[in-house]
Amino acid sequence: MEIDFQTFTLIHYLIFFITGIFAGFIDSIAGGGGIITVPVLLSFGIPPHMALGTNKLQSSFGSFTAAFNYSRKGLIAFPEIKTAILFTAIGAFTGAITIQFLSAGFLNKIIPIFLIVIFLYTIFSPNLGVKTRKPLIEKNIFYILTGLVLGFYDGFFGPGTGSFWVIAIVMLIGLDLKKATAFTKFTNFTSNFVALIFFIMGGKVLFLVGICMGTGQIAGAFAGSRLVILKDTNFVRVFFIFIVAATLIKLIYTSYIA
């Protein structure tokens, strides 16, 4: 399907910009910004692969802004997570190439099941992520395995990636929710950016739309990451539960109802 870019008016770009603000704010706190941006892009008649590619462009702005802000405030330092970043990049590279040739539809049936488990576990574990705990797995092993799996998923499809990262970090290497959220922005930016390169190579990115949304992402991500820095872990936990629930509802609707 060919898109007539001239059909996008100033009002449309204003909607893209505002969408970016809200998505950047939410994503910087708990992940899940894609549940806002991808449906908006699709609602304007943009084909799915093009919408996913454009979404990678705009979300790269927000994830970079949040990662920079968290790093500047000392929550996470790059040397601590360089292994996770490397293997996330490898996973995203593989996933972004794969999605160019395959439909992502079958993943819609699987992902809600994982999110249900995450949601219930978080609800019934009120102390999860409140304090730093002893790791259950050696960190470099965690970084390699999780980086490959979630990097691939984010490059291939993406919804819920931030939530999966946060819960894995909290459960397996024992970081509190605030540090886990900061960690996630570095890996999210990595997989977003690597996937973006291959979407660009495949001609699947609307640059003007992505940059417009990305500008909004910067403002939203800065505000959201600032809140995480200032608030305690209970605030992050409540926001995280809300976003996982919203992501779950959206994916169940699109996968099994719509």
PDB file of C-alpha atoms in Angstrom:
ATOM      1  CA  MET A   1       0.000   0.000   0.000  1.00  0.00           C
ATOM      2  CA  GLU A   2       1.440   3.327  -1.089  1.00  0.00           C
ATOM      3  CA  ILE A   3       1.105   6.277   1.263  1.00  0.00           C
ATOM      4  CA  ASP A   4       0.341   9.795   0.073  1.00  0.00           C
ATOM      5  CA  PHE A   5       2.478  11.807   2.483  1.00  0.00           C
ATOM      6  CA  GLN A   6       0.678  15.007   1.477  1.00  0.00           C
ATOM      7  CA  THR A   7      -2.448  13.823   3.249  1.00  0.00           C
ATOM      8  CA  PHE A   8      -0.693  14.546   6.564  1.00  0.00           C
ATOM      9  CA  THR A   9      -1.695  18.047   7.618  1.00  0.00           C
ATOM     10  CA  LEU A  10      -0.423  20.269  10.403  1.00  0.00           C
ATOM     11  CA  ILE A  11      -3.139  18.823  12.665  1.00  0.00           C
ATOM     12  CA  HIS A  12      -1.881  15.309  11.985  1.00  0.00           C
ATOM     13  CA  TYR A  13       1.667  16.272  12.915  1.00  0.00           C
ATOM     14  CA  LEU A  14       0.396  17.969  16.064  1.00  0.00           C
ATOM     15  CA  ILE A  15      -1.281  14.679  17.011  1.00  0.00           C
ATOM     16  CA  PHE A  16       1.967  12.814  16.313  1.00  0.00           C
ATOM     17  CA  PHE A  17       3.870  15.265  18.526  1.00  0.00           C
ATOM     18  CA  ILE A  18       1.411  15.023  21.444  1.00  0.00           C
ATOM     19  CA  THR A  19       1.392  11.230  21.130  1.00  0.00           C
ATOM     20  CA  GLY A  20       5.184  11.282  21.417  1.00  0.00           C
ATOM     21  CA  ILE A  21       5.002  13.320  24.639  1.00  0.00           C
ATOM     22  CA  PHE A  22       2.636  10.874  26.341  1.00  0.00           C
ATOM     23  CA  ALA A  23       4.500   7.806  25.071  1.00  0.00           C
ATOM     24  CA  GLY A  24       7.890   9.185  26.117  1.00  0.00           C
ATOM     25  CA  PHE A  25       6.605   9.967  29.606  1.00  0.00           C
ATOM     26  CA  ILE A  26       5.122   6.504  30.126  1.00  0.00           C
ATOM     27  CA  ASP A  27       8.001   4.618  28.509  1.00  0.00           C
ATOM     28  CA  SER A  28      10.663   6.352  30.602  1.00  0.00           C
ATOM     29  CA  ILE A  29       8.943   5.243  33.811  1.00  0.00           C
ATOM     30  CA  ALA A  30       7.717   1.728  33.118  1.00  0.00           C
ATOM     31  CA  GLY A  31       8.066   0.910  29.432  1.00  0.00           C
ATOM     32  CA  GLY A  32       5.054   0.304  27.214  1.00  0.00           C
ATOM     33  CA  GLY A  33       5.100   3.473  25.135  1.00  0.00           C
ATOM     34  CA  GLY A  34       4.526   1.354  22.047  1.00  0.00           C
ATOM     35  CA  ILE A  35       0.976   0.585  23.151  1.00  0.00           C
ATOM     36  CA  ILE A  36       0.254   4.254  22.432  1.00  0.00           C
ATOM     37  CA  THR A  37       2.429   5.020  19.409  1.00  0.00           C
ATOM     38  CA  VAL A  38       1.930   1.958  17.205  1.00  0.00           C
ATOM     39  CA  PRO A  39      -1.906   2.115  17.235  1.00  0.00           C
ATOM     40  CA  VAL A  40      -1.755   5.849  16.434  1.00  0.00           C
ATOM     41  CA  LEU A  41       0.568   5.222  13.481  1.00  0.00           C
ATOM     42  CA  LEU A  42      -1.646   2.400  12.216  1.00  0.00           C
ATOM     43  CA  SER A  43      -4.777   4.527  12.598  1.00  0.00           C
ATOM     44  CA  PHE A  44      -3.381   6.942   9.990  1.00  0.00           C
ATOM     45  CA  GLY A  45      -3.294   4.181   7.404  1.00  0.00           C
ATOM     46  CA  ILE A  46       0.412   3.445   7.682  1.00  0.00           C
ATOM     47  CA  PRO A  47       1.164  -0.229   6.824  1.00  0.00           C
ATOM     48  CA  PRO A  48       2.300  -2.392   9.793  1.00  0.00           C
ATOM     49  CA  HIS A  49       5.957  -2.794   8.794  1.00  0.00           C
ATOM     50  CA  MET A  50       6.226   0.923   8.060  1.00  0.00           C
ATOM     51  CA  ALA A  51       4.532   1.726  11.378  1.00  0.00           C
ATOM     52  CA  LEU A  52       6.999  -0.507  13.256  1.00  0.00           C
ATOM     53  CA  GLY A  53       9.978   1.114  11.531  1.00  0.00           C
ATOM     54  CA  THR A  54       8.718   4.644  12.184  1.00  0.00           C
ATOM     55  CA  ASN A  55       8.010   3.660  15.780  1.00  0.00           C
ATOM     56  CA  LYS A  56      11.656   2.608  16.203  1.00  0.00           C
ATOM     57  CA  LEU A  57      12.786   6.044  15.028  1.00  0.00           C
ATOM     58  CA  GLN A  58      10.580   8.018  17.387  1.00  0.00           C
ATOM     59  CA  SER A  59      11.136   5.712  20.375  1.00  0.00           C
ATOM     60  CA  SER A  60      14.917   5.987  19.951  1.00  0.00           C
ATOM     61  CA  PHE A  61      14.623   9.676  20.845  1.00  0.00           C
ATOM     62  CA  GLY A  62      12.792   8.903  24.079  1.00  0.00           C
ATOM     63  CA  SER A  63      14.889   5.943  25.207  1.00  0.00           C
ATOM     64  CA  PHE A  64      18.111   7.879  24.601  1.00  0.00           C
ATOM     65  CA  THR A  65      16.808  10.902  26.545  1.00  0.00           C
ATOM     66  CA  ALA A  66      15.755   8.763  29.509  1.00  0.00           C
ATOM     67  CA  ALA A  67      19.014   6.766  29.480  1.00  0.00           C
ATOM     68  CA  PHE A  68      21.044   9.976  29.386  1.00  0.00           C
ATOM     69  CA  ASN A  69      19.074  11.473  32.277  1.00  0.00           C
ATOM     70  CA  TYR A  70      19.390   8.321  34.414  1.00  0.00           C
ATOM     71  CA  SER A  71      23.120   8.111  33.698  1.00  0.00           C
ATOM     72  CA  ARG A  72      23.622  11.792  34.491  1.00  0.00           C
ATOM     73  CA  LYS A  73      21.972  11.267  37.889  1.00  0.00           C
ATOM     74  CA  GLY A  74      24.130   8.235  38.660  1.00  0.00           C
ATOM     75  CA  LEU A  75      21.457   5.509  38.686  1.00  0.00           C
ATOM     76  CA  ILE A  76      23.289   3.397  36.092  1.00  0.00           C
ATOM     77  CA  ALA A  77      26.789   3.705  34.616  1.00  0.00           C
ATOM     78  CA  PHE A  78      27.521   2.441  31.103  1.00  0.00           C
ATOM     79  CA  PRO A  79      30.493   0.184  32.089  1.00  0.00           C
ATOM     80  CA  GLU A  80      28.173  -1.788  34.393  1.00  0.00           C
ATOM     81  CA  ILE A  81      25.948  -2.925  31.541  1.00  0.00           C
ATOM     82  CA  LYS A  82      28.175  -2.986  28.455  1.00  0.00           C
ATOM     83  CA  THR A  83      27.761  -6.771  28.113  1.00  0.00           C
ATOM     84  CA  ALA A  84      23.964  -6.444  28.170  1.00  0.00           C
ATOM     85  CA  ILE A  85      24.137  -3.698  25.544  1.00  0.00           C
ATOM     86  CA  LEU A  86      26.384  -5.766  23.249  1.00  0.00           C
ATOM     87  CA  PHE A  87      24.168  -8.854  23.285  1.00  0.00           C
ATOM     88  CA  THR A  88      20.975  -6.809  23.070  1.00  0.00           C
ATOM     89  CA  ALA A  89      22.409  -5.280  19.894  1.00  0.00           C
ATOM     90  CA  ILE A  90      23.119  -8.745  18.468  1.00  0.00           C
ATOM     91  CA  GLY A  91      19.597  -9.906  19.311  1.00  0.00           C
ATOM     92  CA  ALA A  92      17.996  -6.773  17.838  1.00  0.00           C
ATOM     93  CA  PHE A  93      20.071  -7.147  14.669  1.00  0.00           C
ATOM     94  CA  THR A  94      18.729 -10.674  14.188  1.00  0.00           C
ATOM     95  CA  GLY A  95      15.150  -9.736  15.020  1.00  0.00           C
ATOM     96  CA  ALA A  96      15.053  -6.685  12.744  1.00  0.00           C
ATOM     97  CA  ILE A  97      16.270  -8.721   9.773  1.00  0.00           C
ATOM     98  CA  THR A  98      13.766 -11.501  10.495  1.00  0.00           C
ATOM     99  CA  ILE A  99      10.741  -9.169  10.662  1.00  0.00           C
ATOM    100  CA  GLN A 100      11.508  -7.899   7.161  1.00  0.00           C
ATOM    101  CA  PHE A 101      10.545 -11.320   5.807  1.00  0.00           C
ATOM    102  CA  LEU A 102       8.031 -12.708   8.298  1.00  0.00           C
ATOM    103  CA  SER A 103       4.709 -11.684   9.759  1.00  0.00           C
ATOM    104  CA  ALA A 104       4.762 -10.756  13.437  1.00  0.00           C
ATOM    105  CA  GLY A 105       1.139 -11.833  13.869  1.00  0.00           C
ATOM    106  CA  PHE A 106       1.788 -15.177  15.557  1.00  0.00           C
ATOM    107  CA  LEU A 107       3.648 -13.440  18.400  1.00  0.00           C
ATOM    108  CA  ASN A 108       0.401 -11.655  19.272  1.00  0.00           C
ATOM    109  CA  LYS A 109      -0.959 -14.972  20.523  1.00  0.00           C
ATOM    110  CA  ILE A 110       2.001 -15.730  22.795  1.00  0.00           C
ATOM    111  CA  ILE A 111       2.964 -12.399  24.347  1.00  0.00           C
ATOM    112  CA  PRO A 112      -0.293 -11.823  26.327  1.00  0.00           C
ATOM    113  CA  ILE A 113       0.323 -15.103  28.163  1.00  0.00           C
ATOM    114  CA  PHE A 114       3.740 -13.924  29.340  1.00  0.00           C
ATOM    115  CA  LEU A 115       2.315 -10.557  30.359  1.00  0.00           C
ATOM    116  CA  ILE A 116      -0.445 -12.211  32.392  1.00  0.00           C
ATOM    117  CA  VAL A 117       2.213 -14.117  34.351  1.00  0.00           C
ATOM    118  CA  ILE A 118       4.239 -10.919  34.894  1.00  0.00           C
ATOM    119  CA  PHE A 119       1.169  -8.959  35.953  1.00  0.00           C
ATOM    120  CA  LEU A 120      -0.027 -11.561  38.477  1.00  0.00           C
ATOM    121  CA  TYR A 121       3.459 -12.108  39.874  1.00  0.00           C
ATOM    122  CA  THR A 122       3.927  -8.366  40.384  1.00  0.00           C
ATOM    123  CA  ILE A 123       0.495  -7.910  41.985  1.00  0.00           C
ATOM    124  CA  PHE A 124       1.061 -10.740  44.471  1.00  0.00           C
ATOM    125  CA  SER A 125       4.659  -9.780  45.272  1.00  0.00           C
ATOM    126  CA  PRO A 126       4.263  -6.387  46.981  1.00  0.00           C
ATOM    127  CA  ASN A 127       7.928  -6.261  48.018  1.00  0.00           C
ATOM    128  CA  LEU A 128       9.229  -7.042  44.545  1.00  0.00           C
ATOM    129  CA  GLY A 129      11.762  -4.419  43.556  1.00  0.00           C
ATOM    130  CA  VAL A 130      11.501  -2.407  46.759  1.00  0.00           C
ATOM    131  CA  LYS A 131      15.058  -3.230  47.797  1.00  0.00           C
ATOM    132  CA  THR A 132      18.178  -4.514  46.091  1.00  0.00           C
ATOM    133  CA  ARG A 133      18.537  -8.282  46.558  1.00  0.00           C
ATOM    134  CA  LYS A 134      21.204 -10.918  45.988  1.00  0.00           C
ATOM    135  CA  PRO A 135      21.374 -11.996  42.307  1.00  0.00           C
ATOM    136  CA  LEU A 136      19.939 -15.419  41.454  1.00  0.00           C
ATOM    137  CA  ILE A 137      22.093 -15.741  38.350  1.00  0.00           C
ATOM    138  CA  GLU A 138      25.598 -14.569  37.463  1.00  0.00           C
ATOM    139  CA  LYS A 139      25.225 -11.127  35.918  1.00  0.00           C
ATOM    140  CA  ASN A 140      27.159 -11.688  32.697  1.00  0.00           C
ATOM    141  CA  ILE A 141      25.178 -14.856  31.973  1.00  0.00           C
ATOM    142  CA  PHE A 142      21.973 -12.897  32.550  1.00  0.00           C
ATOM    143  CA  TYR A 143      23.143 -10.076  30.287  1.00  0.00           C
ATOM    144  CA  ILE A 144      24.024 -12.478  27.458  1.00  0.00           C
ATOM    145  CA  LEU A 145      20.860 -14.601  27.562  1.00  0.00           C
ATOM    146  CA  THR A 146      18.370 -11.831  28.259  1.00  0.00           C
ATOM    147  CA  GLY A 147      20.065  -9.445  25.849  1.00  0.00           C
ATOM    148  CA  LEU A 148      19.821 -11.965  23.006  1.00  0.00           C
ATOM    149  CA  VAL A 149      16.206 -12.954  23.702  1.00  0.00           C
ATOM    150  CA  LEU A 150      14.717  -9.531  24.434  1.00  0.00           C
ATOM    151  CA  GLY A 151      16.912  -7.810  21.867  1.00  0.00           C
ATOM    152  CA  PHE A 152      15.555 -10.207  19.240  1.00  0.00           C
ATOM    153  CA  TYR A 153      11.984  -9.661  20.403  1.00  0.00           C
ATOM    154  CA  ASP A 154      12.301  -5.880  20.350  1.00  0.00           C
ATOM    155  CA  GLY A 155      13.896  -5.921  16.909  1.00  0.00           C
ATOM    156  CA  PHE A 156      11.244  -8.335  15.638  1.00  0.00           C
ATOM    157  CA  PHE A 157       8.114  -6.892  17.241  1.00  0.00           C
ATOM    158  CA  GLY A 158       8.478  -4.979  20.497  1.00  0.00           C
ATOM    159  CA  PRO A 159       5.335  -4.396  22.624  1.00  0.00           C
ATOM    160  CA  GLY A 160       6.010  -5.116  26.294  1.00  0.00           C
ATOM    161  CA  THR A 161       9.808  -5.275  25.925  1.00  0.00           C
ATOM    162  CA  GLY A 162      10.406  -2.714  28.677  1.00  0.00           C
ATOM    163  CA  SER A 163       8.145  -4.631  31.064  1.00  0.00           C
ATOM    164  CA  PHE A 164       9.940  -7.907  30.335  1.00  0.00           C
ATOM    165  CA  TRP A 165      13.330  -6.287  30.962  1.00  0.00           C
ATOM    166  CA  VAL A 166      12.255  -4.709  34.260  1.00  0.00           C
ATOM    167  CA  ILE A 167      10.749  -7.862  35.723  1.00  0.00           C
ATOM    168  CA  ALA A 168      13.738 -10.000  34.608  1.00  0.00           C
ATOM    169  CA  ILE A 169      16.226  -7.570  36.147  1.00  0.00           C
ATOM    170  CA  VAL A 170      14.340  -7.358  39.435  1.00  0.00           C
ATOM    171  CA  MET A 171      13.763 -11.097  39.745  1.00  0.00           C
ATOM    172  CA  LEU A 172      17.074 -12.478  38.505  1.00  0.00           C
ATOM    173  CA  ILE A 173      19.785  -9.958  39.370  1.00  0.00           C
ATOM    174  CA  GLY A 174      18.038  -8.304  42.294  1.00  0.00           C
ATOM    175  CA  LEU A 175      18.058  -4.600  41.385  1.00  0.00           C
ATOM    176  CA  ASP A 176      15.332  -2.409  42.829  1.00  0.00           C
ATOM    177  CA  LEU A 177      12.678  -1.048  40.471  1.00  0.00           C
ATOM    178  CA  LYS A 178      14.263   2.371  40.165  1.00  0.00           C
ATOM    179  CA  LYS A 179      17.631   0.996  39.020  1.00  0.00           C
ATOM    180  CA  ALA A 180      15.924  -1.652  36.876  1.00  0.00           C
ATOM    181  CA  THR A 181      13.970   1.067  35.084  1.00  0.00           C
ATOM    182  CA  ALA A 182      17.161   3.029  34.414  1.00  0.00           C
ATOM    183  CA  PHE A 183      18.929  -0.128  33.187  1.00  0.00           C
ATOM    184  CA  THR A 184      16.056  -0.872  30.811  1.00  0.00           C
ATOM    185  CA  LYS A 185      16.353   2.456  29.021  1.00  0.00           C
ATOM    186  CA  PHE A 186      19.925   1.649  27.952  1.00  0.00           C
ATOM    187  CA  THR A 187      18.949  -1.725  26.509  1.00  0.00           C
ATOM    188  CA  ASN A 188      15.768  -0.289  24.965  1.00  0.00           C
ATOM    189  CA  PHE A 189      17.742   2.390  23.188  1.00  0.00           C
ATOM    190  CA  THR A 190      20.216  -0.214  21.944  1.00  0.00           C
ATOM    191  CA  SER A 191      17.559  -2.496  20.436  1.00  0.00           C
ATOM    192  CA  ASN A 192      15.560   0.469  19.089  1.00  0.00           C
ATOM    193  CA  PHE A 193      18.573   1.979  17.354  1.00  0.00           C
ATOM    194  CA  VAL A 194      19.937  -1.267  15.906  1.00  0.00           C
ATOM    195  CA  ALA A 195      16.500  -2.265  14.608  1.00  0.00           C
ATOM    196  CA  LEU A 196      16.017   1.236  13.214  1.00  0.00           C
ATOM    197  CA  ILE A 197      19.118   0.894  11.024  1.00  0.00           C
ATOM    198  CA  PHE A 198      17.671  -2.176   9.321  1.00  0.00           C
ATOM    199  CA  PHE A 199      14.206  -0.679   8.967  1.00  0.00           C
ATOM    200  CA  ILE A 200      15.843   2.301   7.240  1.00  0.00           C
ATOM    201  CA  MET A 201      17.767  -0.049   4.950  1.00  0.00           C
ATOM    202  CA  GLY A 202      14.477  -1.758   4.122  1.00  0.00           C
ATOM    203  CA  GLY A 203      12.774   1.569   3.351  1.00  0.00           C
ATOM    204  CA  LYS A 204      10.293   1.133   6.195  1.00  0.00           C
ATOM    205  CA  VAL A 205      10.623   4.497   7.997  1.00  0.00           C
ATOM    206  CA  LEU A 206       8.620   7.731   7.630  1.00  0.00           C
ATOM    207  CA  PHE A 207      11.266  10.208   8.731  1.00  0.00           C
ATOM    208  CA  LEU A 208       9.161  13.340   9.110  1.00  0.00           C
ATOM    209  CA  VAL A 209       6.529  11.534  11.178  1.00  0.00           C
ATOM    210  CA  GLY A 210       9.183   9.776  13.280  1.00  0.00           C
ATOM    211  CA  ILE A 211      11.128  12.965  13.972  1.00  0.00           C
ATOM    212  CA  CYS A 212       7.926  14.832  14.878  1.00  0.00           C
ATOM    213  CA  MET A 213       6.947  12.127  17.372  1.00  0.00           C
ATOM    214  CA  GLY A 214      10.554  11.850  18.537  1.00  0.00           C
ATOM    215  CA  THR A 215      10.623  15.536  19.459  1.00  0.00           C
ATOM    216  CA  GLY A 216       7.641  14.920  21.700  1.00  0.00           C
ATOM    217  CA  GLN A 217       9.357  11.804  23.067  1.00  0.00           C
ATOM    218  CA  ILE A 218      12.301  13.909  24.266  1.00  0.00           C
ATOM    219  CA  ALA A 219      10.051  16.165  26.346  1.00  0.00           C
ATOM    220  CA  GLY A 220       8.010  13.271  27.742  1.00  0.00           C
ATOM    221  CA  ALA A 221      11.023  11.085  28.506  1.00  0.00           C
ATOM    222  CA  PHE A 222      12.828  13.877  30.320  1.00  0.00           C
ATOM    223  CA  ALA A 223       9.788  14.564  32.521  1.00  0.00           C
ATOM    224  CA  GLY A 224       9.162  10.872  33.222  1.00  0.00           C
ATOM    225  CA  SER A 225      12.764   9.989  34.047  1.00  0.00           C
ATOM    226  CA  ARG A 226      12.928  13.045  36.285  1.00  0.00           C
ATOM    227  CA  LEU A 227       9.926  11.728  38.256  1.00  0.00           C
ATOM    228  CA  VAL A 228      11.569   8.321  38.727  1.00  0.00           C
ATOM    229  CA  ILE A 229      14.724   9.988  40.041  1.00  0.00           C
ATOM    230  CA  LEU A 230      12.742  12.055  42.546  1.00  0.00           C
ATOM    231  CA  LYS A 231      10.184   9.432  43.660  1.00  0.00           C
ATOM    232  CA  ASP A 232      10.598   6.202  45.632  1.00  0.00           C
ATOM    233  CA  THR A 233      10.254   2.661  44.283  1.00  0.00           C
ATOM    234  CA  ASN A 234       6.571   2.404  45.294  1.00  0.00           C
ATOM    235  CA  PHE A 235       5.712   5.070  42.741  1.00  0.00           C
ATOM    236  CA  VAL A 236       7.567   3.126  40.034  1.00  0.00           C
ATOM    237  CA  ARG A 237       5.856  -0.131  41.073  1.00  0.00           C
ATOM    238  CA  VAL A 238       2.340   1.349  40.828  1.00  0.00           C
ATOM    239  CA  PHE A 239       3.126   2.872  37.446  1.00  0.00           C
ATOM    240  CA  PHE A 240       4.685  -0.393  36.271  1.00  0.00           C
ATOM    241  CA  ILE A 241       1.588  -2.421  37.242  1.00  0.00           C
ATOM    242  CA  PHE A 242      -0.665   0.074  35.448  1.00  0.00           C
ATOM    243  CA  ILE A 243       1.389  -0.072  32.234  1.00  0.00           C
ATOM    244  CA  VAL A 244       1.616  -3.881  32.233  1.00  0.00           C
ATOM    245  CA  ALA A 245      -2.181  -4.049  32.700  1.00  0.00           C
ATOM    246  CA  ALA A 246      -2.763  -1.571  29.858  1.00  0.00           C
ATOM    247  CA  THR A 247      -0.348  -3.424  27.572  1.00  0.00           C
ATOM    248  CA  LEU A 248      -2.039  -6.711  28.427  1.00  0.00           C
ATOM    249  CA  ILE A 249      -5.533  -5.400  27.669  1.00  0.00           C
ATOM    250  CA  LYS A 250      -4.381  -3.913  24.371  1.00  0.00           C
ATOM    251  CA  LEU A 251      -2.605  -7.071  23.208  1.00  0.00           C
ATOM    252  CA  ILE A 252      -5.466  -9.381  24.208  1.00  0.00           C
ATOM    253  CA  TYR A 253      -7.890  -7.139  22.305  1.00  0.00           C
ATOM    254  CA  THR A 254      -5.795  -6.990  19.128  1.00  0.00           C
ATOM    255  CA  SER A 255      -4.806 -10.677  19.298  1.00  0.00           C
ATOM    256  CA  TYR A 256      -8.043 -12.400  20.217  1.00  0.00           C
ATOM    257  CA  ILE A 257     -10.949  -9.960  19.809  1.00  0.00           C
ATOM    258  CA  ALA A 258     -10.357  -7.413  17.037  1.00  0.00           C
TER     259      ALA A 258
END
